[in-house]
Short mmCIF file of C-alpha atoms and ligand atoms in Angstrom, two decimals:
data_model
loop_
_atom_site.label_atom_id
_atom_site.label_comp_id
_atom_site.label_asym_id
_atom_site.label_seq_id
_atom_site.Cartn_x
_atom_site.Cartn_y
_atom_site.Cartn_z
CA MET A 20 0.26 -20.62 -11.24
CA GLN A 21 3.38 -20.20 -9.06
CA SER A 22 4.44 -23.60 -7.91
CA PHE A 23 5.63 -22.12 -4.70
CA TYR A 24 2.42 -21.24 -3.34
CA THR A 25 0.68 -23.96 -1.32
CA ASP A 26 -2.64 -25.47 -2.74
CA GLN A 27 -4.64 -23.23 -0.49
CA GLN A 28 -2.74 -20.18 -1.82
CA GLN A 29 -3.29 -21.42 -5.32
CA LEU A 30 -7.06 -21.52 -4.58
CA LEU A 31 -6.91 -18.18 -3.11
CA ALA A 32 -5.31 -16.68 -6.05
CA LYS A 33 -7.70 -18.14 -8.46
CA THR A 34 -10.85 -17.25 -6.27
CA THR A 35 -9.40 -13.54 -5.90
CA ARG A 36 -8.60 -13.39 -9.81
CA GLU A 37 -12.22 -14.40 -10.71
CA PHE A 38 -13.50 -11.81 -8.39
CA ALA A 39 -11.22 -9.13 -9.43
CA LEU A 40 -11.98 -9.69 -12.95
CA SER A 41 -15.77 -9.78 -12.54
CA GLU A 42 -16.30 -7.11 -9.70
CA LEU A 43 -13.20 -4.72 -10.03
CA GLY A 44 -12.20 -4.83 -13.63
CA PRO A 45 -15.31 -3.30 -15.19
CA LYS A 46 -15.26 -0.38 -12.78
CA ALA A 47 -11.54 0.23 -12.60
CA SER A 48 -11.54 2.60 -15.54
CA ASN A 49 -14.37 4.73 -14.05
CA ILE A 50 -13.24 5.04 -10.62
CA ASP A 51 -9.81 6.23 -12.02
CA GLU A 52 -11.33 8.78 -14.49
CA HIS A 53 -13.54 10.29 -11.98
CA GLU A 54 -11.54 9.81 -8.80
CA ILE A 55 -14.22 7.94 -7.09
CA PHE A 56 -13.30 6.05 -3.70
CA PRO A 57 -14.12 2.43 -4.52
CA ARG A 58 -16.37 1.92 -1.57
CA GLU A 59 -18.71 -0.64 -3.13
CA GLN A 60 -15.50 -2.60 -4.13
CA PHE A 61 -14.19 -2.36 -0.56
CA MET A 62 -17.32 -3.86 0.96
CA SER A 63 -16.99 -6.83 -1.40
CA LEU A 64 -13.43 -7.26 -0.46
CA ALA A 65 -14.69 -7.14 3.24
CA THR A 66 -17.12 -9.82 2.38
CA LEU A 67 -14.35 -12.10 1.16
CA GLY A 68 -12.48 -11.51 4.43
CA PHE A 69 -9.69 -9.54 2.84
CA THR A 70 -10.20 -6.48 4.93
CA GLY A 71 -9.00 -8.45 7.95
CA LEU A 72 -6.85 -10.82 6.17
CA THR A 73 -3.60 -10.68 8.24
CA LEU A 74 -5.36 -9.59 11.40
CA ASP A 75 -6.05 -11.80 14.69
CA SER A 76 -9.06 -14.02 14.26
CA LYS A 77 -9.80 -13.41 17.97
CA TYR A 78 -10.86 -9.62 16.98
CA GLY A 79 -12.53 -10.57 13.61
CA GLY A 80 -9.48 -11.15 11.12
CA SER A 81 -8.76 -14.19 9.07
CA ASP A 82 -5.13 -15.15 10.49
CA GLY A 83 -3.80 -15.18 7.08
CA ASN A 84 -0.01 -14.67 6.63
CA TYR A 85 1.90 -12.31 4.41
CA VAL A 86 2.38 -14.84 1.47
CA ASP A 87 -1.66 -15.10 1.52
CA MET A 88 -1.76 -11.36 1.52
CA MET A 89 0.74 -11.03 -1.41
CA VAL A 90 -1.24 -13.34 -3.37
CA VAL A 91 -4.35 -11.40 -2.83
CA ILE A 92 -2.90 -8.04 -3.47
CA GLU A 93 -1.05 -9.30 -6.54
CA GLU A 94 -4.50 -10.42 -8.09
CA ILE A 95 -6.42 -7.29 -7.09
CA ALA A 96 -3.61 -5.00 -8.43
CA SER A 97 -3.44 -6.98 -11.88
CA VAL A 98 -6.97 -5.45 -12.39
CA CYS A 99 -7.47 -2.30 -10.21
CA GLY A 100 -4.45 -0.54 -8.84
CA SER A 101 -6.49 1.92 -6.85
CA SER A 102 -8.62 -0.83 -5.01
CA SER A 103 -5.10 -2.47 -4.10
CA THR A 104 -3.67 0.79 -2.48
CA VAL A 105 -6.91 1.06 -0.58
CA LEU A 106 -6.64 -2.46 0.98
CA ILE A 107 -2.92 -2.18 1.62
CA THR A 108 -3.35 0.97 3.50
CA HIS A 109 -6.39 -0.25 5.42
CA VAL A 110 -4.94 -3.56 6.30
CA SER A 111 -1.08 -3.68 6.01
CA LEU A 112 -0.44 -0.14 7.41
CA ALA A 113 -3.09 1.05 9.45
CA SER A 114 -5.18 -1.93 10.97
CA GLN A 115 -1.91 -3.90 11.16
CA THR A 116 -0.51 -1.14 13.53
CA ILE A 117 -3.18 -1.81 16.02
CA ASN A 118 -3.06 -5.61 15.57
CA ARG A 119 0.62 -5.79 16.25
CA PHE A 120 1.24 -2.76 18.83
CA GLY A 121 -2.22 -2.52 20.43
CA ASN A 122 -3.02 -3.84 23.88
CA ASN A 123 -6.11 -6.19 24.39
CA GLU A 124 -8.67 -3.11 25.08
CA GLN A 125 -7.37 -1.30 21.81
CA LYS A 126 -7.59 -4.36 19.67
CA SER A 127 -11.09 -5.34 21.28
CA ARG A 128 -12.36 -1.81 20.61
CA TRP A 129 -11.06 -1.09 17.13
CA LEU A 130 -10.20 -4.19 15.36
CA PRO A 131 -13.65 -5.82 14.92
CA ASP A 132 -15.05 -2.90 12.95
CA LEU A 133 -11.86 -2.70 10.70
CA CYS A 134 -11.81 -6.38 9.97
CA SER A 135 -15.50 -6.37 8.81
CA GLY A 136 -15.02 -3.48 6.86
CA LYS A 137 -17.45 -1.45 8.67
CA LYS A 138 -14.76 1.12 9.29
CA ILE A 139 -11.84 2.39 7.26
CA ALA A 140 -8.28 3.06 8.49
CA ALA A 141 -5.59 5.38 7.20
CA PHE A 142 -1.97 5.90 8.32
CA SER A 143 -0.99 9.56 8.84
CA LEU A 144 2.97 9.80 8.99
CA SER A 145 3.91 12.27 6.16
CA GLU A 146 3.89 16.10 6.85
CA PRO A 147 4.45 18.99 4.43
CA GLN A 148 8.02 19.28 5.46
CA ASN A 149 8.63 15.62 6.11
CA GLY A 150 8.18 12.75 3.66
CA SER A 151 11.37 10.59 3.31
CA ASP A 152 12.66 12.13 6.66
CA ALA A 153 9.31 11.22 8.30
CA LEU A 154 10.82 10.80 11.83
CA GLY A 155 11.50 14.48 11.80
CA LEU A 156 7.83 15.29 12.07
CA ALA A 157 6.28 18.35 13.61
CA THR A 158 2.67 17.32 14.65
CA ARG A 159 2.79 17.66 18.39
CA ILE A 160 1.11 16.47 21.73
CA GLU A 161 1.03 17.84 25.18
CA LYS A 162 -0.73 16.43 28.22
CA LYS A 163 -3.79 18.50 28.72
CA ASP A 164 -4.53 16.33 31.94
CA PRO A 165 -3.48 13.06 33.19
CA ASN A 166 -5.82 11.29 30.93
CA THR A 167 -5.80 13.47 27.78
CA TYR A 168 -3.37 14.57 25.04
CA LEU A 169 -3.73 17.65 23.09
CA LEU A 170 -3.06 17.00 19.50
CA ASN A 171 -1.96 19.98 16.92
CA GLY A 172 -0.44 19.82 13.50
CA ASN A 173 -1.02 18.68 9.95
CA LYS A 174 -0.56 15.54 7.85
CA ILE A 175 -0.52 15.23 3.94
CA PHE A 176 -0.82 12.40 1.61
CA THR A 177 -2.90 10.33 3.94
CA THR A 178 -4.31 7.47 1.63
CA ASN A 179 -7.93 6.53 2.48
CA GLY A 180 -7.93 10.06 4.13
CA GLU A 181 -11.17 11.31 3.03
CA VAL A 182 -13.28 8.27 3.98
CA ALA A 183 -11.16 6.80 6.99
CA ASP A 184 -12.96 6.42 10.27
CA VAL A 185 -9.83 5.74 12.15
CA PHE A 186 -6.25 7.33 11.65
CA ILE A 187 -2.97 5.99 13.07
CA VAL A 188 -1.23 9.26 13.84
CA PHE A 189 2.47 9.92 14.51
CA CYS A 190 3.36 12.85 16.68
CA THR A 191 6.15 14.24 18.92
CA SER A 192 6.08 15.06 22.52
CA ASP A 193 9.52 16.85 22.14
CA LYS A 194 10.83 17.80 18.74
CA SER A 195 14.30 18.53 20.04
CA ALA A 196 14.49 14.68 21.04
CA GLY A 197 14.25 13.80 17.47
CA TYR A 198 12.83 10.39 16.65
CA LYS A 199 12.88 9.44 20.23
CA GLY A 200 10.18 11.85 21.03
CA ILE A 201 7.61 10.17 18.66
CA THR A 202 4.41 8.60 19.75
CA ALA A 203 1.75 6.76 17.85
CA LEU A 204 -1.88 7.44 18.55
CA ILE A 205 -5.20 5.93 17.27
CA VAL A 206 -7.42 8.93 16.43
CA ASP A 207 -11.00 8.71 15.95
CA ARG A 208 -12.31 10.76 12.82
CA THR A 209 -15.25 12.22 14.77
CA THR A 210 -12.68 13.89 17.43
CA PRO A 211 -13.51 17.65 17.46
CA GLY A 212 -10.74 19.75 15.74
CA LEU A 213 -9.91 16.96 13.23
CA SER A 214 -10.68 18.30 9.53
CA VAL A 215 -9.95 16.66 6.40
CA ILE A 216 -9.03 18.37 3.14
CA PRO A 217 -9.03 16.20 -0.15
CA GLN A 218 -5.96 16.35 -2.15
CA HIS A 219 -7.07 15.82 -5.91
CA GLY A 220 -5.37 15.73 -9.15
CA LYS A 221 -3.13 12.58 -8.64
CA MET A 222 -1.50 11.16 -11.82
CA GLY A 223 -2.54 7.50 -10.88
CA MET A 224 -4.13 5.48 -8.25
CA ARG A 225 -6.87 8.15 -8.61
CA GLY A 226 -9.61 5.96 -7.05
CA SER A 227 -7.54 5.85 -3.65
CA SER A 228 -8.48 8.95 -1.89
CA THR A 229 -5.74 11.14 -0.74
CA ALA A 230 -6.18 13.99 2.00
CA GLU A 231 -4.49 16.33 4.23
CA ILE A 232 -5.64 15.88 7.82
CA ILE A 233 -5.60 18.91 10.36
CA PHE A 234 -5.70 18.67 14.01
CA GLU A 235 -6.56 21.58 15.86
CA ASN A 236 -6.31 21.07 19.74
CA CYS A 237 -7.65 17.62 19.18
CA GLU A 238 -8.27 16.00 22.49
CA VAL A 239 -7.07 12.33 22.32
CA PRO A 240 -7.49 9.99 25.39
CA ILE A 241 -4.26 8.59 26.57
CA GLU A 242 -5.75 5.21 26.53
CA ASN A 243 -5.54 5.64 22.55
CA ARG A 244 -1.84 5.71 22.66
CA LEU A 245 -0.11 2.65 20.78
CA SER A 246 2.80 1.04 22.69
CA ASP A 247 4.89 3.39 25.08
CA GLU A 248 5.14 6.94 24.96
CA ASP A 249 8.08 8.04 22.74
CA ASN A 250 8.24 4.55 21.10
CA GLY A 251 6.44 5.61 17.96
CA TYR A 252 9.45 5.58 15.90
CA PHE A 253 9.85 1.90 16.39
CA VAL A 254 6.23 1.50 15.46
CA ALA A 255 6.56 3.32 12.31
CA LEU A 256 9.63 1.59 11.07
CA LYS A 257 8.28 -1.94 11.88
CA ILE A 258 5.16 -1.40 10.13
CA LEU A 259 6.70 0.35 7.18
CA ASP A 260 9.22 -2.64 6.64
CA SER A 261 6.22 -5.13 6.60
CA SER A 262 3.86 -2.95 4.51
CA ARG A 263 6.68 -2.59 1.90
CA ILE A 264 6.24 -6.33 1.05
CA MET A 265 2.68 -5.52 -0.06
CA ILE A 266 3.72 -2.47 -2.36
CA ALA A 267 6.21 -5.13 -3.98
CA ALA A 268 3.25 -7.40 -4.43
CA GLN A 269 1.25 -4.53 -5.92
CA CYS A 270 3.92 -3.98 -8.46
CA VAL A 271 4.05 -7.59 -9.39
CA GLY A 272 0.21 -7.51 -9.88
CA ILE A 273 0.23 -4.25 -12.06
CA ALA A 274 3.27 -5.73 -14.10
CA GLN A 275 1.31 -8.94 -14.54
CA GLY A 276 -1.79 -7.22 -15.68
CA ALA A 277 0.46 -5.09 -18.21
CA LEU A 278 2.04 -8.45 -19.55
CA ASN A 279 -1.29 -10.22 -19.76
CA ALA A 280 -2.80 -7.28 -21.97
CA SER A 281 0.46 -7.10 -23.90
CA ILE A 282 0.25 -10.64 -24.64
CA SER A 283 -3.33 -10.76 -25.84
CA TYR A 284 -2.70 -7.61 -27.98
CA ALA A 285 0.32 -8.80 -29.69
CA LYS A 286 -1.40 -11.92 -30.62
CA GLN A 287 -4.36 -9.99 -32.46
CA ARG A 288 -2.97 -6.74 -33.78
CA LYS A 289 -1.53 -7.15 -37.54
CA THR A 290 0.86 -4.85 -39.10
CA PHE A 291 2.84 -5.80 -42.48
CA ASP A 292 0.50 -8.59 -42.93
CA THR A 293 1.23 -10.58 -39.75
CA VAL A 294 0.46 -10.32 -35.95
CA ILE A 295 2.85 -8.18 -34.29
CA SER A 296 3.89 -11.03 -31.92
CA ASN A 297 5.73 -12.34 -35.03
CA HIS A 298 8.08 -9.36 -35.04
CA GLN A 299 11.12 -10.39 -32.81
CA SER A 300 11.41 -6.91 -31.23
CA ILE A 301 7.90 -7.38 -29.76
CA ALA A 302 8.43 -11.06 -28.77
CA PHE A 303 11.63 -10.19 -27.00
CA MET A 304 9.85 -7.34 -25.13
CA LEU A 305 7.45 -9.87 -23.82
CA ALA A 306 10.30 -12.15 -22.77
CA ASP A 307 12.19 -9.44 -20.90
CA MET A 308 9.02 -8.24 -19.29
CA ALA A 309 8.11 -11.97 -18.17
CA THR A 310 11.68 -12.47 -16.86
CA GLU A 311 11.65 -9.24 -14.71
CA LEU A 312 8.38 -9.90 -13.40
CA ASP A 313 9.17 -13.38 -12.30
CA ALA A 314 12.33 -12.02 -10.68
CA ALA A 315 10.13 -9.39 -8.77
CA ARG A 316 7.72 -12.13 -7.65
CA LEU A 317 10.51 -14.28 -6.24
CA LEU A 318 12.03 -11.47 -4.44
CA THR A 319 8.44 -10.52 -2.97
CA TYR A 320 7.82 -14.08 -2.03
CA ARG A 321 11.15 -14.41 -0.18
CA ALA A 322 10.44 -11.32 1.69
CA ALA A 323 6.81 -12.45 2.54
CA SER A 324 8.05 -15.99 3.59
CA ARG A 325 10.82 -14.63 5.71
CA HIS A 326 8.20 -12.45 7.68
CA ASP A 327 5.90 -15.39 8.17
CA LYS A 328 8.71 -17.58 9.30
CA GLY A 329 9.65 -14.96 11.95
CA LEU A 330 13.02 -14.38 10.33
CA ASN A 331 14.79 -10.80 9.89
CA TYR A 332 13.13 -9.35 6.58
CA SER A 333 13.91 -5.62 6.64
CA LYS A 334 16.54 -5.65 4.04
CA GLU A 335 14.70 -8.30 1.88
CA ALA A 336 11.56 -6.10 2.07
CA ALA A 337 13.39 -3.11 0.96
CA MET A 338 15.00 -5.06 -1.90
CA ALA A 339 11.48 -6.51 -2.99
CA LYS A 340 9.95 -3.10 -3.13
CA LEU A 341 12.80 -1.37 -4.78
CA TYR A 342 13.36 -4.16 -7.47
CA ALA A 343 9.53 -4.77 -8.06
CA SER A 344 8.59 -1.06 -8.17
CA GLU A 345 11.50 -0.22 -10.62
CA ALA A 346 11.02 -3.51 -12.75
CA SER A 347 7.23 -2.69 -12.81
CA GLY A 348 8.07 0.70 -14.31
CA LYS A 349 9.93 -0.85 -17.18
CA ILE A 350 7.31 -3.58 -17.70
CA VAL A 351 4.44 -0.89 -17.95
CA ASN A 352 6.55 1.07 -20.29
CA LYS A 353 7.06 -1.77 -22.58
CA ALA A 354 3.37 -2.53 -22.34
CA VAL A 355 2.48 0.98 -23.63
CA GLN A 356 5.06 0.48 -26.43
CA ILE A 357 3.60 -2.85 -27.47
CA HIS A 358 0.13 -1.20 -27.76
CA GLY A 359 1.43 1.68 -29.91
CA GLY A 360 -0.99 4.61 -30.21
CA THR A 361 -3.86 2.66 -28.62
CA GLY A 362 -1.88 2.22 -25.29
CA TYR A 363 -1.51 6.03 -24.96
CA PHE A 364 -5.11 6.74 -24.80
CA ARG A 365 -7.83 6.11 -22.17
CA PRO A 366 -9.44 3.77 -21.51
CA SER A 367 -6.59 1.37 -22.59
CA PRO A 368 -5.81 -0.47 -19.25
CA VAL A 369 -2.07 -0.23 -19.97
CA GLU A 370 -2.57 3.75 -20.04
CA ARG A 371 -3.99 3.47 -16.38
CA MET A 372 -1.27 1.09 -15.24
CA TYR A 373 1.45 3.21 -16.58
CA ARG A 374 0.14 5.97 -14.43
CA ASP A 375 -0.81 3.93 -11.40
CA GLN A 376 2.65 2.18 -11.33
CA ARG A 377 4.66 5.47 -10.91
CA VAL A 378 3.66 6.18 -7.31
CA THR A 379 5.02 2.71 -6.18
CA GLU A 380 8.58 4.06 -6.59
CA ILE A 381 7.57 6.96 -4.38
CA TYR A 382 5.22 5.99 -1.60
CA GLU A 383 6.11 3.87 1.61
CA GLY A 384 9.75 4.97 1.10
CA THR A 385 11.12 6.11 -2.35
CA SER A 386 13.65 3.94 -4.28
CA GLU A 387 16.36 6.24 -2.84
CA ILE A 388 15.31 5.32 0.77
CA GLN A 389 14.95 1.59 -0.19
CA ARG A 390 18.69 1.81 -1.34
CA LEU A 391 19.61 3.63 1.98
CA VAL A 392 17.92 0.82 3.94
CA ILE A 393 19.62 -1.89 1.93
CA SER A 394 23.13 -0.21 1.91
CA ARG A 395 22.95 0.44 5.63
CA SER A 396 22.19 -3.32 6.17
CA LEU A 397 25.14 -4.39 4.19
CA LEU A 398 27.59 -1.73 5.80
CA LYS A 399 26.77 -2.25 9.31
C1 FAD B 243 -0.52 8.81 -3.74
C2 FAD B 243 0.43 9.05 -2.43
C3 FAD B 243 -0.07 8.41 -1.40
C4 FAD B 243 0.64 8.45 -0.08
N1 FAD B 243 0.06 7.80 1.05
C5 FAD B 243 0.66 8.10 2.30
C6 FAD B 243 -0.02 7.55 3.43
O1 FAD B 243 -1.07 6.97 3.40
N2 FAD B 243 0.36 8.01 4.65
C7 FAD B 243 1.67 8.80 4.66
O2 FAD B 243 2.14 8.94 5.83
N3 FAD B 243 2.36 9.09 3.49
C8 FAD B 243 1.79 8.84 2.25
N4 FAD B 243 2.46 9.35 1.30
C9 FAD B 243 3.65 10.16 1.31
C10 FAD B 243 4.84 9.28 0.85
O3 FAD B 243 5.33 8.30 1.60
C11 FAD B 243 5.99 10.28 0.60
O4 FAD B 243 5.39 11.17 -0.53
C12 FAD B 243 7.20 9.82 0.27
O5 FAD B 243 7.69 9.10 1.57
C13 FAD B 243 8.46 10.88 -0.04
O6 FAD B 243 8.40 11.94 0.66
P1 FAD B 243 8.20 13.25 0.11
O7 FAD B 243 7.22 13.40 -0.88
O8 FAD B 243 8.29 14.44 1.18
O9 FAD B 243 9.70 13.53 -0.84
P2 FAD B 243 11.04 14.10 -0.28
O10 FAD B 243 11.12 13.32 1.04
O11 FAD B 243 11.01 15.64 -0.15
O12 FAD B 243 11.98 13.40 -1.30
C14 FAD B 243 12.23 14.30 -2.55
C15 FAD B 243 13.30 13.33 -3.28
O13 FAD B 243 14.53 13.40 -2.63
C16 FAD B 243 14.90 12.02 -2.40
N5 FAD B 243 15.62 12.09 -1.07
C17 FAD B 243 14.98 12.26 0.17
N6 FAD B 243 15.87 12.03 1.21
C18 FAD B 243 17.00 11.51 0.54
C19 FAD B 243 18.20 10.83 1.03
N7 FAD B 243 18.54 10.76 2.40
N8 FAD B 243 19.06 10.30 0.20
C20 FAD B 243 18.75 10.17 -1.22
N9 FAD B 243 17.70 10.78 -1.73
C21 FAD B 243 16.71 11.30 -0.91
C22 FAD B 243 13.60 11.41 -2.49
O14 FAD B 243 13.92 9.91 -2.69
C23 FAD B 243 12.96 12.08 -3.46
O15 FAD B 243 13.61 11.55 -4.78
C24 FAD B 243 1.85 9.19 -0.03
C25 FAD B 243 2.35 9.80 -1.15
C26 FAD B 243 1.51 9.68 -2.30
C27 FAD B 243 2.06 10.33 -3.44
#
């Protein structure tokens, strides 16, 4: 157990681990194999209060901080990557946007059902022509009348997209204004003109649903606008900064799961009349995995604590995400190596972890974009 966590956080970690091992672990392989959205698991996470973990208790949340959320995400991800992606998107990306940037009416209307897990949220920023350069988006709004926007365009790669009831959508009122024309809206799934096209065939995180979202003359009430008109770029950047900490925590969890599996396999698999943990090359791989994992966890903890203390954390969050995602890539690779041929086949958990880990170097800003954020902060 990590000594820098409070007693309460250590208890939270223990409870979440027991829950993850008994409730998520046995189903992780099946939801991955058949691309099944883990709705039942999501509802169990809701019962534990995790679907509203960092959200305001006034609206049904649990008032947890980012270190609490880091603890929970790590434990879930160590057992089921897909469930952690679903939860991060629901809480840290989408619901958190309303929690942080919504007015009282918006929070009262949307947050209680999101905190309780009755409704699921998604965050639609990426488009077919704009991923890393997300603020160059083309989905557009125009005023139909003083109370209504008309929304047109399409988004891709929206996690939770197939099942979401609520979408945070970023759009532009004036593409020529660049990022200064961007507005963030809350869009109800039942809005006429909104359609969802599932995107199947992911390499990993196959239980987290991904979808293309199409808006055709969707009428969105102006009261659904988050923050000021044309302030959407600020909303997006701030939420991505904080949610990155949770992707780092997810990487720490996946890496911990891979290390745990590797240690237990190395202690029982025999070659040349001895367990493979007695071969120094295997023991040293475990040593490197544990060292890089600790470094990733410490960077993640630093970013989460700075967030919770109200300090600047943008550079630290990018460093944590960059390092933890790349370190977890090396760790899952070694885990497959330690498992030999067994690690290359389903349903070996390290085979799934190897595939699940890969996207952490891509979503919520690729490694190259994290390097851009870090270097800009150094050179400003
Ligand atoms: C499984 C999955 C789930 C996702 N979930 C969501 C979601 O819920 N909501 C959402 O909005 N998006 C989501 N995304 C989209 C994700 O955030 C983007 O895929 C990511 O930001 C990269 O964008 P892109 O795919 O367009 O790649 P591109 O931007 O086309 O990049 C291609 C390559 O060029 C590099 N590159 C680009 N620009 C630069 C630069 N300036 N300097 C150096 N290198 C550069 C990139 O690092 C990358 O290696 C998801 C993606 C995946 C795969």
